[in-house]
Amino acid sequence: MQDATTLLFVTALQAEAQPLIQHYSLKHTSGRGFRLYGDGTIQLIITGIGKLNAAAATAHALSRLNKEAIVMNVGIAGSDQPTGSMFHAHSISDGNKVIYPSLPFVRKIPGIRVETVDQPSTAYQRNIAYDMEAAAVVATARRYVSAEFAHCLKIISDNPDNCLYDRDGSLNRSLINPNSINDLVERNIPGITEFSNTVQHLTTKLPSTISLNDDHEDLLNTLLDNTNTLRMESRPGTDRKPLHVTASQTQQLTALCARHSVLNREIPSKLPDEALANTRSLIVFLENHLSDAYPEYPQHTDDKITSKDAPPTSDV
Amino acid sequence: MIDTVYIERDAIDDPVTRSILASIERTNSTPTNVIEIDRYSEVFNPRSQNFRLQKQKPSLILARKHQQHVLPTPPAYHIGGDFNYYFSHMLNCIYDCRYCFLQGMYQSANYVVFTNYSDFFDQIASTARQFDKPCWFFSGYDCDSLALEPITGFMQQCLDHFEILNAQNDNKARLEIRTKSTQIRSLLNRNPLDNVVVAYSLSPHSIVNKLEHKTPSLEKRIRALASLQEAGWSVGLRFDPVIAAGNDESLYRELFESVFSRLDCEKIHSVSLGTFRLPKSFHKAVKQLYPEEPLFSVPLEQFKFTDNGNSSTMVGYPRQVETRLMDFCSQEIKKYVDAKQLFVCSDDSLIPPSPNKNTSDQPINHSNHHAG
């Protein structure tokens, strides 16, 4: 299982962020350039409107993290769908370029195609939502995280019956204002949290690479300490120096420690003399120590035992 | 079972597409998410996808294949024929075998099904016509031949096609259906074809449990083989990949005994044998996906392979381990079948070429063993 993965919400507007800040009790954190909020493994950044802002803010937030993250763009969009309804972006286009978020889970929120545009749009084509940030957020996020962890949820703020603009061409302020946006997001908090939880659950399917790496680093440190102690003891009274380990050799030794761990083979605490001469000889010893480390698989004793078959593959 | 289906716009009106969608709708309790796309590569090929995560719940991509429907197999990949080709109507597999090269070859675990079946059949026929000797076509290279048959119906049509070819005296087309699936009803419901071999990939019971996730058990596969043989179908046995283990000789001795004792050995078409190996780049990718898997941490060696001037590096068991395993398994198998029925894939010359990255279609690269 992955170590606590950060859930990063990315919104364009303060009004879109506010219900999330309140729901997760996020606190404003210091930082330059963008407004950032956080509490432990939940983070939120407010990007400002448009693709350039969205890309810069997403990169800024993800660069600050040194662990895995789930990126969730939440915001309003125009569409032919009912106002207040929320959709998951199954595809996100920016001109001719289309991104398809990966969906290895059951999604309860309906899907929609999102087109990220440079200016607010009232095209309201069938089953398309128009926004101004999603493509930039998701494309940037996919430089940092895998496609399964970069998603976009859009809440419909305007449609042909509730148009973004008044007849005189001015913005319909009774429809689009901080309070109404706040209200749209707030009403969808249950859906947002449920979707986020579903994506977060995916991380349980991954090995804990961070703790694995820590374990292997611990093993390596123990190995080197032990080797250096044994080197000193093997020639008492001399000023035998600790092993010189290059960066490449560190990698090799870490990999060998990892293999010992995976194959359940303990590194002997009493290393033979030939392993102590230098780092190369230690590496050779550890490689040889694994030369017969093929795991045993239990012998089959009962013909009736069968592995579970994947439905619907079996008809015999 | 499949919640999301991506469909190429060019494939939307294919009868196969409509039939597959109808099959999925019948099995789904909730509405299927259908998403239109231009080319399957937009969904399938992007980097930064996690094969292991997608394997949790793969989506289906329905697409049309525009070129290279039939490709030559690696140089010495054969079961006795002089001319050997493979084809894949599908990319990826519903099973989750830890040793499978598909995990290292593709960015995505989503299934791709090519819906223009007739183009495959046309190219098979035209390829076979070039030769005056038997020409083998191997199915189940980038997928399992039968596992998704209830939804795709591909093999049923393919067998219809080979039945027609069989009726043409001058046609030398032969088909191998490689599988681990026990979805054989469609085979048992028709007369056997003497130009078709149904070949099962088999491993010891405990290796099936440990490494061949979501597959039918060994016992069920043996039962399927026996049923097919009883119905008159020619069957093949594929012990590939053979996995090195602390107790591998007893595991494989027991496997051979349990398989051959249930079949009419004289009627077995062919038996093939090969050890676990992967192209170096695939091994690296798979090890990153499954760092906790012992299969990738056991002693493995790199060795170079050159085919038609293309050099590539493979990762496999050290030579002495491979030789021991192949010698042992060969000797054991020869207790049950004639030596000429056995094909050993252990020589370096059997290793396939490196990926052809120039093609706009699917990448072409294979381990020495099929996915199926």
XYZ file of C-alpha atoms in Angstrom, chain B:
372
model
C -17.458 -6.443 -15.952
C -16.337 -3.711 -18.368
C -17.636 -0.285 -17.369
C -15.953 1.938 -19.916
C -15.732 1.341 -23.646
C -13.766 3.623 -25.948
C -14.767 3.324 -29.603
C -12.937 4.656 -32.621
C -15.327 6.740 -34.687
C -14.466 4.594 -37.734
C -15.495 1.462 -35.854
C -18.792 2.679 -34.431
C -20.897 1.226 -37.223
C -19.097 -2.130 -37.437
C -21.468 -5.045 -36.775
C -18.790 -6.486 -34.494
C -18.796 -3.280 -32.446
C -22.563 -3.414 -32.044
C -22.445 -7.075 -31.094
C -19.687 -6.549 -28.510
C -21.494 -3.569 -26.975
C -24.694 -5.593 -26.744
C -22.823 -8.422 -24.990
C -21.318 -6.011 -22.480
C -24.657 -4.331 -21.828
C -26.167 -7.723 -21.073
C -23.569 -8.442 -18.375
C -23.420 -4.946 -16.841
C -25.796 -3.975 -14.064
C -25.105 -0.278 -14.639
C -25.041 1.611 -17.959
C -21.790 1.279 -19.874
C -19.769 4.463 -20.354
C -19.187 4.776 -24.084
C -16.580 7.299 -25.163
C -15.850 8.107 -28.804
C -12.224 8.512 -29.852
C -10.354 9.127 -33.087
C -7.588 6.512 -32.768
C -7.063 3.879 -30.124
C -3.473 4.997 -29.707
C -4.745 8.217 -28.048
C -5.940 6.149 -25.097
C -3.612 3.163 -25.287
C -0.197 4.616 -25.976
C 0.319 7.697 -23.775
C 3.094 7.348 -21.254
C 2.454 7.941 -17.557
C -0.185 5.216 -17.406
C 0.171 2.598 -14.706
C -0.346 -0.932 -16.049
C -0.707 -2.369 -12.554
C -3.440 0.081 -11.564
C -5.304 -0.289 -14.838
C -5.239 -4.052 -14.395
C -7.619 -3.503 -11.459
C -10.401 -2.637 -13.886
C -9.410 -2.407 -17.516
C -11.528 -0.545 -20.009
C -12.217 -1.842 -23.497
C -11.129 -0.063 -26.663
C -12.822 -1.006 -29.928
C -10.734 -0.048 -32.925
C -9.916 -0.913 -36.504
C -6.528 -2.295 -37.442
C -5.233 -0.760 -40.612
C -2.049 -2.653 -41.345
C 0.078 -5.649 -40.413
C -2.815 -7.903 -39.525
C -0.519 -10.896 -39.940
C 3.180 -10.849 -39.043
C 6.023 -13.367 -39.274
C 6.906 -15.052 -35.985
C 10.397 -14.796 -34.506
C 12.875 -16.864 -36.569
C 12.694 -20.259 -34.917
C 9.260 -19.984 -33.378
C 7.390 -22.925 -34.836
C 5.847 -26.305 -34.193
C 7.266 -28.051 -37.193
C 6.109 -25.795 -40.028
C 8.360 -23.952 -42.460
C 6.272 -20.783 -42.650
C 4.991 -19.216 -39.466
C 2.923 -16.113 -38.795
C 1.003 -14.691 -35.881
C -1.952 -12.383 -35.574
C -3.644 -10.582 -32.700
C -7.247 -9.515 -32.965
C -6.850 -8.237 -29.413
C -4.136 -6.551 -27.357
C -3.857 -7.446 -23.670
C -5.440 -10.200 -21.711
C -8.088 -10.630 -19.044
C -5.650 -12.768 -17.076
C -2.871 -11.322 -14.959
C 0.148 -13.592 -15.286
C 3.063 -12.060 -13.504
C 5.620 -13.257 -16.057
C 3.671 -11.905 -19.030
C 5.651 -9.705 -21.414
C 2.573 -7.583 -22.164
C 3.049 -5.830 -18.801
C 6.390 -4.551 -19.991
C 5.428 -3.944 -23.611
C 2.332 -1.795 -23.270
C 1.734 1.409 -21.368
C -1.885 0.459 -20.793
C -3.661 -2.607 -19.436
C -6.871 -1.685 -21.249
C -8.059 -4.252 -23.777
C -8.000 -3.355 -27.451
C -10.213 -5.410 -29.763
C -9.884 -4.852 -33.495
C -13.351 -5.102 -34.962
C -12.457 -5.526 -38.642
C -12.156 -9.301 -38.306
C -12.570 -9.929 -42.027
C -9.351 -8.013 -42.779
C -7.474 -10.510 -40.604
C -9.064 -13.439 -42.415
C -8.353 -11.959 -45.849
C -4.705 -11.458 -44.991
C -4.410 -14.954 -43.556
C -5.772 -16.400 -46.795
C -3.565 -14.275 -49.015
C -0.472 -15.077 -46.932
C -1.144 -18.817 -47.022
C -1.615 -18.696 -50.811
C 2.015 -17.585 -51.212
C 3.310 -20.995 -50.151
C 3.027 -24.531 -51.422
C 3.752 -25.978 -47.983
C 1.763 -25.718 -44.732
C 1.751 -22.204 -43.338
C 1.035 -21.801 -39.639
C -0.875 -18.924 -38.094
C -0.547 -18.478 -34.349
C -3.350 -16.802 -32.443
C -3.064 -15.615 -28.857
C 0.241 -13.827 -29.071
C -0.785 -10.460 -27.618
C -3.866 -11.806 -25.866
C -5.485 -15.079 -24.878
C -7.245 -16.564 -27.906
C -10.422 -17.644 -26.140
C -10.701 -15.792 -22.822
C -12.939 -12.993 -24.111
C -14.653 -15.138 -26.745
C -18.144 -14.820 -25.206
C -17.922 -11.097 -25.862
C -15.854 -10.883 -29.051
C -16.949 -14.007 -30.933
C -13.724 -13.704 -32.913
C -12.587 -17.307 -32.774
C -15.957 -18.596 -33.901
C -15.635 -16.547 -37.091
C -11.979 -17.454 -37.411
C -12.818 -21.156 -37.289
C -15.527 -20.639 -39.924
C -12.826 -19.101 -42.059
C -10.359 -21.944 -41.497
C -13.112 -24.427 -42.261
C -13.540 -22.800 -45.651
C -9.774 -22.797 -46.187
C -9.656 -26.461 -45.179
C -12.208 -27.279 -47.832
C -9.962 -25.750 -50.490
C -7.543 -28.499 -51.405
C -4.725 -26.203 -52.405
C -4.811 -24.191 -49.209
C -2.192 -25.006 -46.607
C -3.276 -22.664 -43.811
C -2.943 -24.078 -40.306
C -4.125 -22.420 -37.099
C -2.868 -22.672 -33.535
C -5.279 -21.354 -30.908
C -3.117 -20.598 -27.877
C -5.032 -20.221 -24.630
C -5.370 -20.767 -20.899
C -9.126 -20.331 -21.102
C -11.678 -23.055 -20.688
C -14.196 -21.222 -22.879
C -14.368 -24.128 -25.304
C -18.093 -24.512 -25.789
C -17.871 -22.959 -29.240
C -15.259 -25.568 -30.183
C -17.139 -28.511 -28.739
C -20.307 -27.427 -30.526
C -18.772 -27.842 -33.956
C -16.925 -30.530 -35.867
C -13.186 -30.555 -35.268
C -11.005 -29.112 -38.023
C -7.874 -30.966 -39.010
C -6.029 -27.739 -39.811
C -6.470 -26.381 -36.277
C -4.564 -27.133 -33.070
C -5.855 -25.946 -29.678
C -2.785 -25.375 -27.536
C -2.910 -24.877 -23.772
C -0.295 -23.067 -21.715
C 0.305 -25.153 -18.620
C 2.210 -24.632 -15.383
C 2.445 -26.527 -12.105
C -0.545 -25.994 -9.845
C 1.273 -23.842 -7.293
C 2.820 -21.656 -10.002
C -0.657 -21.139 -11.464
C -1.782 -20.007 -8.019
C 1.205 -17.773 -7.389
C 1.838 -16.276 -10.800
C -1.094 -16.834 -13.152
C -3.702 -14.674 -11.459
C -7.321 -14.890 -12.577
C -6.664 -17.886 -14.826
C -8.541 -21.196 -14.802
C -6.884 -23.758 -12.567
C -4.555 -26.405 -13.940
C -7.213 -29.032 -13.276
C -9.773 -27.136 -15.356
C -7.307 -26.715 -18.199
C -6.528 -30.423 -18.191
C -10.252 -31.173 -18.221
C -10.708 -28.831 -21.176
C -7.841 -30.511 -23.032
C -9.302 -33.950 -22.403
C -12.747 -32.814 -23.588
C -11.316 -31.314 -26.748
C -9.256 -34.393 -27.479
C -12.264 -36.595 -26.890
C -14.256 -34.462 -29.307
C -11.615 -35.039 -31.962
C -9.703 -31.764 -31.795
C -5.959 -31.814 -32.167
C -4.389 -30.438 -29.006
C -0.978 -29.002 -28.143
C 0.765 -28.498 -24.821
C 2.843 -25.397 -24.120
C 5.117 -25.537 -21.089
C 6.333 -22.018 -21.603
C 7.552 -20.272 -19.579
C 9.114 -22.896 -17.354
C 9.827 -21.170 -14.036
C 12.982 -21.906 -12.045
C 12.262 -22.773 -8.422
C 14.018 -24.378 -5.495
C 11.871 -27.447 -6.149
C 11.283 -27.005 -9.898
C 12.143 -30.567 -10.893
C 9.568 -32.130 -8.585
C 6.981 -29.506 -9.554
C 7.382 -30.117 -13.273
C 7.663 -33.898 -12.920
C 4.325 -33.826 -11.105
C 2.840 -31.507 -13.751
C 3.877 -33.724 -16.660
C 2.532 -36.779 -14.918
C -0.825 -35.182 -14.162
C -1.216 -33.806 -17.711
C -0.023 -36.734 -19.808
C -1.854 -39.317 -17.700
C -5.160 -37.664 -18.657
C -4.552 -37.390 -22.412
C -4.036 -39.711 -25.332
C -0.335 -38.989 -25.748
C -0.086 -40.392 -29.262
C -2.685 -37.915 -30.446
C -1.020 -34.859 -28.966
C -0.040 -32.661 -31.872
C 2.982 -30.990 -30.296
C 4.597 -30.061 -27.021
C 6.719 -26.947 -26.674
C 9.038 -25.880 -23.941
C 10.778 -22.630 -23.060
C 12.131 -20.887 -19.980
C 11.141 -17.505 -18.592
C 12.817 -14.607 -20.377
C 11.990 -11.034 -21.300
C 13.531 -8.251 -23.372
C 15.654 -6.124 -21.043
C 13.454 -3.039 -21.315
C 10.332 -5.079 -20.527
C 12.028 -6.667 -17.523
C 12.951 -3.236 -16.202
C 9.393 -1.949 -16.624
C 7.810 -4.994 -14.993
C 10.219 -4.954 -12.074
C 9.259 -1.336 -11.425
C 5.586 -2.299 -11.488
C 6.060 -5.243 -9.112
C 9.146 -4.582 -6.963
C 7.961 -7.109 -4.391
C 7.732 -10.009 -6.888
C 10.454 -12.671 -6.380
C 10.221 -13.755 -10.037
C 12.141 -10.630 -11.063
C 14.653 -10.718 -8.203
C 16.012 -14.230 -8.708
C 19.370 -14.564 -10.478
C 18.888 -13.470 -14.079
C 21.427 -12.691 -16.741
C 21.489 -10.426 -19.747
C 22.426 -11.739 -23.137
C 22.609 -10.170 -26.543
C 20.646 -11.349 -29.492
C 21.043 -10.311 -33.095
C 18.402 -10.971 -35.704
C 18.680 -9.615 -39.240
C 21.189 -7.050 -38.036
C 18.982 -5.825 -35.171
C 20.616 -6.237 -31.805
C 18.642 -6.508 -28.609
C 19.287 -7.542 -25.036
C 17.277 -10.205 -23.275
C 17.064 -11.095 -19.600
C 16.714 -14.740 -18.631
C 17.976 -17.429 -16.314
C 21.726 -18.046 -16.227
C 22.790 -20.496 -18.920
C 23.407 -23.386 -16.532
C 19.957 -22.966 -14.936
C 18.251 -22.782 -18.320
C 20.126 -25.818 -19.624
C 19.342 -27.830 -16.518
C 15.646 -26.960 -16.709
C 15.345 -27.667 -20.432
C 17.271 -30.925 -20.191
C 15.233 -32.119 -17.253
C 11.862 -31.170 -18.770
C 12.779 -32.595 -22.178
C 13.763 -35.924 -20.662
C 10.588 -36.072 -18.596
C 8.342 -35.177 -21.535
C 10.008 -37.765 -23.759
C 8.773 -40.407 -21.350
C 5.279 -39.639 -22.624
C 5.582 -38.399 -26.202
C 7.844 -38.986 -29.159
C 10.870 -36.684 -29.449
C 9.635 -35.367 -32.782
C 6.508 -34.007 -31.066
C 8.672 -31.860 -28.783
C 9.871 -28.357 -29.689
C 12.344 -26.722 -27.332
C 12.667 -22.950 -27.410
C 15.931 -22.584 -25.580
C 18.415 -21.501 -28.193
C 19.235 -17.791 -28.406
C 18.132 -17.798 -32.003
C 14.563 -18.174 -30.805
C 14.505 -14.774 -29.202
C 12.323 -12.372 -31.132
C 13.352 -9.048 -32.637
C 13.345 -5.782 -30.715
C 10.394 -3.401 -30.875
C 9.605 -1.800 -34.181
C 8.972 1.739 -33.052
C 8.432 3.062 -36.557
C 5.039 1.565 -37.021
C 2.037 3.770 -36.401
C 0.111 0.750 -35.262
C 0.827 -1.406 -32.233
C 4.402 -1.989 -31.095
C 5.767 -5.303 -32.279
C 7.793 -7.192 -29.756
C 7.486 -10.426 -27.995
C 8.998 -12.621 -25.442
C 9.558 -16.177 -26.535
C 6.231 -17.164 -25.022
C 2.730 -16.185 -26.032
C 0.479 -14.170 -23.767
C -2.150 -16.864 -24.090
